[in-house]
mmCIF file of C-alpha atoms in Angstrom:
data_model
loop_
_atom_site.group_PDB
_atom_site.id
_atom_site.type_symbol
_atom_site.label_atom_id
_atom_site.label_comp_id
_atom_site.label_asym_id
_atom_site.label_seq_id
_atom_site.Cartn_x
_atom_site.Cartn_y
_atom_site.Cartn_z
ATOM 1 C CA MET A 1 -10.640 11.070 -22.852
ATOM 2 C CA THR A 2 -7.913 8.912 -21.421
ATOM 3 C CA SER A 3 -9.095 6.161 -19.127
ATOM 4 C CA LEU A 4 -7.578 5.356 -15.815
ATOM 5 C CA ILE A 5 -6.870 1.806 -14.749
ATOM 6 C CA LEU A 6 -6.187 0.774 -11.187
ATOM 7 C CA ALA A 7 -4.041 -2.348 -11.319
ATOM 8 C CA SER A 8 -5.016 -3.471 -7.847
ATOM 9 C CA ALA A 9 -7.816 -5.267 -6.171
ATOM 10 C CA SER A 10 -7.352 -3.312 -2.981
ATOM 11 C CA PRO A 11 -10.557 -1.691 -1.791
ATOM 12 C CA ARG A 12 -8.425 0.903 0.185
ATOM 13 C CA ARG A 13 -6.612 2.120 -2.938
ATOM 14 C CA LEU A 14 -9.833 2.382 -4.786
ATOM 15 C CA ALA A 15 -11.469 4.286 -1.989
ATOM 16 C CA LEU A 16 -8.495 6.722 -1.817
ATOM 17 C CA LEU A 17 -8.837 7.351 -5.618
ATOM 18 C CA HIS A 18 -12.534 7.953 -5.148
ATOM 19 C CA GLN A 19 -11.771 10.470 -2.490
ATOM 20 C CA LEU A 20 -9.907 12.516 -5.160
ATOM 21 C CA GLY A 21 -12.878 12.107 -7.612
ATOM 22 C CA TYR A 22 -11.281 9.421 -9.828
ATOM 23 C CA ALA A 23 -13.474 6.559 -10.976
ATOM 24 C CA PRO A 24 -10.873 4.035 -12.395
ATOM 25 C CA GLU A 25 -11.595 0.670 -13.931
ATOM 26 C CA VAL A 26 -10.034 -1.937 -11.771
ATOM 27 C CA ILE A 27 -7.883 -4.723 -13.263
ATOM 28 C CA ALA A 28 -6.582 -7.084 -10.564
ATOM 29 C CA THR A 29 -3.083 -8.388 -11.447
ATOM 30 C CA ASP A 30 -1.440 -11.523 -10.154
ATOM 31 C CA VAL A 31 2.408 -11.174 -9.604
ATOM 32 C CA ASP A 32 4.761 -13.156 -7.500
ATOM 33 C CA GLU A 33 5.450 -10.896 -4.492
ATOM 34 C CA SER A 34 8.357 -12.966 -3.151
ATOM 35 C CA PRO A 35 11.356 -10.858 -2.341
ATOM 36 C CA ARG A 36 14.556 -11.619 -4.250
ATOM 37 C CA PRO A 37 17.621 -12.661 -2.372
ATOM 38 C CA GLY A 38 19.229 -9.481 -0.926
ATOM 39 C CA GLU A 39 16.455 -7.225 -2.155
ATOM 40 C CA SER A 40 15.734 -4.267 0.140
ATOM 41 C CA PRO A 41 12.223 -3.641 1.241
ATOM 42 C CA ASP A 42 11.928 -0.294 -0.694
ATOM 43 C CA THR A 43 13.386 -1.893 -3.883
ATOM 44 C CA LEU A 44 10.896 -4.751 -3.475
ATOM 45 C CA ALA A 45 7.976 -2.277 -3.345
ATOM 46 C CA LEU A 46 9.168 -0.431 -6.418
ATOM 47 C CA ARG A 47 9.652 -3.719 -8.413
ATOM 48 C CA LEU A 48 6.266 -5.065 -7.488
ATOM 49 C CA ALA A 49 4.403 -1.776 -8.325
ATOM 50 C CA HIS A 50 6.128 -1.778 -11.743
ATOM 51 C CA SER A 51 5.369 -5.467 -12.302
ATOM 52 C CA LYS A 52 1.710 -4.951 -11.465
ATOM 53 C CA GLY A 53 1.500 -1.995 -13.812
ATOM 54 C CA LEU A 54 3.075 -3.925 -16.734
ATOM 55 C CA ALA A 55 0.718 -6.806 -16.223
ATOM 56 C CA ALA A 56 -2.296 -4.457 -16.544
ATOM 57 C CA ALA A 57 -0.702 -2.470 -19.431
ATOM 58 C CA THR A 58 -0.619 -5.545 -21.696
ATOM 59 C CA ALA A 59 -4.445 -5.616 -21.511
ATOM 60 C CA ARG A 60 -5.031 -1.823 -21.916
ATOM 61 C CA PRO A 61 -1.939 -0.265 -23.456
ATOM 62 C CA GLU A 62 -3.844 2.953 -24.414
ATOM 63 C CA ALA A 63 -4.849 3.730 -20.844
ATOM 64 C CA VAL A 64 -3.081 5.412 -17.899
ATOM 65 C CA ILE A 65 -2.187 2.488 -15.584
ATOM 66 C CA LEU A 66 -1.718 3.183 -11.858
ATOM 67 C CA ALA A 67 -0.181 0.359 -9.746
ATOM 68 C CA ALA A 68 1.054 0.339 -6.147
ATOM 69 C CA ASP A 69 2.619 -1.986 -3.654
ATOM 70 C CA THR A 70 3.092 -1.591 0.110
ATOM 71 C CA VAL A 71 5.822 -3.265 2.083
ATOM 72 C CA VAL A 72 6.081 -3.126 5.829
ATOM 73 C CA ALA A 73 9.619 -3.566 7.082
ATOM 74 C CA LEU A 74 11.865 -3.452 10.111
ATOM 75 C CA GLY A 75 15.306 -2.854 8.695
ATOM 76 C CA ASP A 76 15.708 -5.387 5.994
ATOM 77 C CA ARG A 77 13.045 -7.767 7.350
ATOM 78 C CA THR A 78 9.666 -7.607 5.504
ATOM 79 C CA PHE A 79 6.207 -8.262 6.922
ATOM 80 C CA GLY A 80 3.661 -9.367 4.365
ATOM 81 C CA LYS A 81 0.114 -10.458 4.836
ATOM 82 C CA PRO A 82 -0.232 -12.963 7.704
ATOM 83 C CA SER A 83 -0.959 -16.527 6.592
ATOM 84 C CA ASP A 84 -2.609 -17.293 9.955
ATOM 85 C CA TYR A 85 -3.085 -16.009 13.630
ATOM 86 C CA GLU A 86 0.291 -17.451 14.643
ATOM 87 C CA GLU A 87 2.122 -15.455 11.974
ATOM 88 C CA ALA A 88 0.200 -12.257 13.031
ATOM 89 C CA VAL A 89 1.218 -12.798 16.602
ATOM 90 C CA ARG A 90 4.899 -13.044 15.597
ATOM 91 C CA MET A 91 4.515 -9.723 13.708
ATOM 92 C CA TYR A 92 2.885 -7.913 16.575
ATOM 93 C CA THR A 93 5.542 -9.362 18.942
ATOM 94 C CA VAL A 94 8.390 -7.959 16.782
ATOM 95 C CA LEU A 95 6.738 -4.688 15.721
ATOM 96 C CA GLY A 96 5.247 -3.779 19.041
ATOM 97 C CA GLY A 97 6.947 -0.886 20.782
ATOM 98 C CA VAL A 98 9.453 -0.024 17.925
ATOM 99 C CA TRP A 99 9.439 2.203 14.936
ATOM 100 C CA HIS A 100 9.143 0.390 11.656
ATOM 101 C CA GLN A 101 8.973 1.498 7.994
ATOM 102 C CA VAL A 102 6.041 1.353 5.472
ATOM 103 C CA HIS A 103 7.283 1.759 1.993
ATOM 104 C CA THR A 104 4.579 2.391 -0.695
ATOM 105 C CA ALA A 105 5.702 2.528 -4.271
ATOM 106 C CA VAL A 106 3.455 3.887 -6.923
ATOM 107 C CA ALA A 107 3.965 3.333 -10.666
ATOM 108 C CA VAL A 108 2.115 5.149 -13.543
ATOM 109 C CA LEU A 109 2.463 3.722 -17.005
ATOM 110 C CA HIS A 110 1.296 5.773 -19.892
ATOM 111 C CA ARG A 111 2.241 5.892 -23.644
ATOM 112 C CA GLY A 112 5.282 3.675 -23.085
ATOM 113 C CA ARG A 113 6.564 5.781 -20.265
ATOM 114 C CA VAL A 114 6.929 4.695 -16.627
ATOM 115 C CA ASP A 115 6.906 7.185 -13.655
ATOM 116 C CA GLN A 116 7.693 5.687 -10.256
ATOM 117 C CA ARG A 117 7.713 7.214 -6.790
ATOM 118 C CA LEU A 118 8.496 5.760 -3.412
ATOM 119 C CA CYS A 119 6.729 7.030 -0.281
ATOM 120 C CA SER A 120 8.360 5.835 2.959
ATOM 121 C CA SER A 121 6.832 6.465 6.392
ATOM 122 C CA ALA A 122 7.672 5.374 9.929
ATOM 123 C CA VAL A 123 5.007 3.845 12.128
ATOM 124 C CA ARG A 124 5.089 2.851 15.801
ATOM 125 C CA LEU A 125 2.689 0.301 17.220
ATOM 126 C CA ARG A 126 2.394 0.048 20.999
ATOM 127 C CA PRO A 127 2.944 -3.440 22.452
ATOM 128 C CA LEU A 128 -0.240 -5.565 22.310
ATOM 129 C CA SER A 129 -1.328 -7.897 24.878
ATOM 130 C CA SER A 130 -2.240 -11.515 24.104
ATOM 131 C CA ALA A 131 -5.910 -10.836 24.487
ATOM 132 C CA GLU A 132 -5.683 -7.709 22.185
ATOM 133 C CA MET A 133 -3.889 -9.783 19.538
ATOM 134 C CA ARG A 134 -6.581 -12.461 19.706
ATOM 135 C CA SER A 135 -9.467 -9.940 19.738
ATOM 136 C CA TYR A 136 -8.036 -7.872 16.882
ATOM 137 C CA TRP A 137 -7.338 -10.950 14.751
ATOM 138 C CA ASP A 138 -10.886 -12.118 15.328
ATOM 139 C CA THR A 139 -12.236 -8.973 13.718
ATOM 140 C CA GLY A 140 -10.882 -10.171 10.396
ATOM 141 C CA GLU A 141 -9.260 -6.870 9.684
ATOM 142 C CA PRO A 142 -5.556 -7.960 9.816
ATOM 143 C CA VAL A 143 -5.945 -10.875 7.512
ATOM 144 C CA ASP A 144 -5.145 -9.118 4.146
ATOM 145 C CA LYS A 145 -2.960 -6.387 5.494
ATOM 146 C CA ALA A 146 0.857 -6.182 5.266
ATOM 147 C CA GLY A 147 2.208 -6.199 8.814
ATOM 148 C CA ALA A 148 -1.232 -7.552 10.071
ATOM 149 C CA TYR A 149 -2.728 -4.221 10.910
ATOM 150 C CA ALA A 150 -4.728 -1.305 9.235
ATOM 151 C CA VAL A 151 -3.876 2.174 10.263
ATOM 152 C CA GLN A 152 -7.277 3.401 8.904
ATOM 153 C CA GLY A 153 -9.314 0.790 10.771
ATOM 154 C CA ILE A 154 -9.511 -0.724 14.226
ATOM 155 C CA GLY A 155 -5.707 -1.050 14.146
ATOM 156 C CA ALA A 156 -5.441 2.695 14.677
ATOM 157 C CA VAL A 157 -5.942 2.192 18.372
ATOM 158 C CA PHE A 158 -2.507 0.536 18.424
ATOM 159 C CA VAL A 159 -0.674 3.154 16.454
ATOM 160 C CA SER A 160 1.230 5.397 18.904
ATOM 161 C CA GLY A 161 3.015 7.338 16.205
ATOM 162 C CA LEU A 162 3.209 7.996 12.501
ATOM 163 C CA GLN A 163 5.747 10.109 10.623
ATOM 164 C CA GLY A 164 5.203 10.622 6.847
ATOM 165 C CA SER A 165 2.129 9.987 4.735
ATOM 166 C CA TYR A 166 -1.006 8.508 6.342
ATOM 167 C CA SER A 167 -2.528 7.756 2.955
ATOM 168 C CA GLY A 168 0.793 6.125 1.996
ATOM 169 C CA VAL A 169 0.599 3.801 4.964
ATOM 170 C CA MET A 170 -2.934 2.985 3.923
ATOM 171 C CA GLY A 171 -1.551 1.899 0.542
ATOM 172 C CA LEU A 172 -1.604 4.928 -1.857
ATOM 173 C CA PRO A 173 0.132 8.224 -1.101
ATOM 174 C CA LEU A 174 -2.235 10.804 -2.490
ATOM 175 C CA PHE A 175 0.280 13.679 -2.864
ATOM 176 C CA GLU A 176 2.586 11.645 -5.107
ATOM 177 C CA THR A 177 -0.329 9.925 -6.907
ATOM 178 C CA ALA A 178 -2.214 13.086 -7.732
ATOM 179 C CA GLU A 179 1.048 14.675 -9.124
ATOM 180 C CA MET A 180 1.864 11.669 -11.244
ATOM 181 C CA LEU A 181 -1.724 11.502 -12.660
ATOM 182 C CA ALA A 182 -1.755 15.142 -13.360
ATOM 183 C CA ALA A 183 1.462 14.774 -15.412
ATOM 184 C CA CYS A 184 -0.602 12.375 -17.577
ATOM 185 C CA GLY A 185 -3.345 14.886 -18.016
ATOM 186 C CA LEU A 186 -5.566 13.455 -15.325
ATOM 187 C CA SER A 187 -5.712 16.102 -12.648
ATOM 188 C CA PRO A 188 -7.792 15.303 -9.550
ATOM 189 C CA PRO A 189 -11.470 15.708 -10.544
ATOM 190 C CA CYS A 190 -12.235 16.957 -6.984
ATOM 191 C CA LEU A 191 -10.120 20.036 -7.844
ATOM 192 C CA SER A 192 -11.604 20.796 -11.252
ATOM 193 C CA GLY A 193 -12.844 24.403 -11.572
ATOM 194 C CA HIS A 194 -10.938 25.610 -8.584
ATOM 195 C CA PRO A 195 -7.906 27.872 -8.798
#
């Protein structure tokens, strides 16, 4: 049977795959996530997902490799993982009260072929007070999240609107991912035996 490799150390992506019944092997990859000059946020997400997949494929060329990358953006401005509290405050100040984009790219590499999909959603955070920013930061949740919030965690109390894919905003759009893996002969195990 073909093995599935998740080229990501993200516990959220692993949990989402477990939700579908997959039990992938995890290979964390280390790629430079810096945007290139003039690179749009959606193109950045696609490039990084592909790069992560290629990095894992060199170690396990026979497997199905699944990689993903999420970029939070407002127009052409990207918001990565905050380096400290002050940077998180700057993000909340800019993103609060406006719709912004969350682009999650998925790459599946198998037998020399690459399939890529981009899932773009719109999210609106309500403005946060200074006390809320500090309290939320102190939970530790925003530290490793693009845009300094987690839609599936405590940060949900600040999300006043979401248009698109909830799982995509979490970091792995399940509709697209399931289709791509099924095309490689790995249909979601949670649906096996059902019409």
